[in-house]
mmCIF file of C-alpha atoms in Angstrom:
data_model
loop_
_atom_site.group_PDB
_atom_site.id
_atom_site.type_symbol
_atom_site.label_atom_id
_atom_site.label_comp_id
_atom_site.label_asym_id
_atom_site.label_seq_id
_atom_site.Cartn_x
_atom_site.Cartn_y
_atom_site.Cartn_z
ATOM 1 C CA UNK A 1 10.268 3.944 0.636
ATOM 2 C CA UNK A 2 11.295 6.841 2.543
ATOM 3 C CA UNK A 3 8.907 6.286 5.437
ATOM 4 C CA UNK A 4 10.437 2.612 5.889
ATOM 5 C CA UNK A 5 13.315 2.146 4.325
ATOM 6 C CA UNK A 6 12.617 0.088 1.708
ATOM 7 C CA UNK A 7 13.734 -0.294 -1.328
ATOM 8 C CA UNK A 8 12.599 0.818 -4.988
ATOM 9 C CA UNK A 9 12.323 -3.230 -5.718
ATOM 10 C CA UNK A 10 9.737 -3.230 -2.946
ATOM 11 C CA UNK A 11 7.789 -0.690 -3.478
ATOM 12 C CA UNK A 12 4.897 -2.133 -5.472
ATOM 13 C CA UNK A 13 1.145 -1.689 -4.575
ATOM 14 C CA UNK A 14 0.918 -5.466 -4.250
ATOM 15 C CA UNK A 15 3.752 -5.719 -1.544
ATOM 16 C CA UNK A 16 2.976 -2.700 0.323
ATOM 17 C CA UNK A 17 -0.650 -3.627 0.487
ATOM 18 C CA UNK A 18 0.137 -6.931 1.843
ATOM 19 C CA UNK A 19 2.280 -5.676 4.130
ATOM 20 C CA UNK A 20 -0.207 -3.715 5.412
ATOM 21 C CA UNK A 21 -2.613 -5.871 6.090
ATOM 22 C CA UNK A 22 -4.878 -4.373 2.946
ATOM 23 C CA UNK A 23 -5.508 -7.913 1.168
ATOM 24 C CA UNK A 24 -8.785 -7.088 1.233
ATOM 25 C CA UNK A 25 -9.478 -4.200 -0.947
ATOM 26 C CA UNK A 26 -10.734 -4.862 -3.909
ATOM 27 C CA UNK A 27 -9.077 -3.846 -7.035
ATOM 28 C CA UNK A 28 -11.936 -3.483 -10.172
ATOM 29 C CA UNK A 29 -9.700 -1.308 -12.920
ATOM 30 C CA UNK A 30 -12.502 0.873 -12.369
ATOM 31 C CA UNK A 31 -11.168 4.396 -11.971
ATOM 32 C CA UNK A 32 -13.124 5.550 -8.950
ATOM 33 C CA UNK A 33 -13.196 2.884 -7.254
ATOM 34 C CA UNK A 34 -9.235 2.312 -7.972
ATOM 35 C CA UNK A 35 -8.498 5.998 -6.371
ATOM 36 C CA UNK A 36 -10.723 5.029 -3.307
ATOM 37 C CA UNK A 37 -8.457 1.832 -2.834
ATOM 38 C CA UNK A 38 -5.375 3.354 -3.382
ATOM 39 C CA UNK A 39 -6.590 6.593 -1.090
ATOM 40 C CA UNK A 40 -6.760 3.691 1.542
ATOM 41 C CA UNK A 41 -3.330 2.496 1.274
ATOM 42 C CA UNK A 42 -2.005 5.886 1.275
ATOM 43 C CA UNK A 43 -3.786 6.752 4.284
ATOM 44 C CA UNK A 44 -2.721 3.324 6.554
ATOM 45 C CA UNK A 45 1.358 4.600 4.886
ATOM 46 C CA UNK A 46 0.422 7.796 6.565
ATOM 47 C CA UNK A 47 -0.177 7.029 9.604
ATOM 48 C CA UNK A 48 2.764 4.882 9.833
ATOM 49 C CA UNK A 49 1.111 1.450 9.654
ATOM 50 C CA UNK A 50 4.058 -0.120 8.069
ATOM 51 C CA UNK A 51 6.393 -2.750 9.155
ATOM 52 C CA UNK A 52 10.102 -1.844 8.562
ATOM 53 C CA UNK A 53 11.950 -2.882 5.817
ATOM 54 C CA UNK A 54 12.843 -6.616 5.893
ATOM 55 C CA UNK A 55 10.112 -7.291 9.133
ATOM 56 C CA UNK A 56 7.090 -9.474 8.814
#
């Protein structure tokens, strides 16, 4: 949110994944492999790989 704007309504794993471009990335329920996922989104957030609020 606070690195583009968004809002709280937005800010699920789903959307910000697509956003992102992450579609890809598997996501097993498996705890490991969940963290590594989630690690990756976190990481592409970080280095400012996010579209603005409200931009495709």
């Amino acid at each position: 949110m606070g690195r583009t704007g968004g809002e709280w309504s937005t800010s699920h794993q789903s959307t910000i994944r697509r956003e992102l471009g992450l579609t890809g990335l598997p996501h097993t329920h498996h705890a490991g492999e969940d963290a590594a996922e989630l690690a990756q989104v976190f990481d592409a957030v970080r280095r400012g790989r996010v579209s603005p609020a409200g931009e495709a």
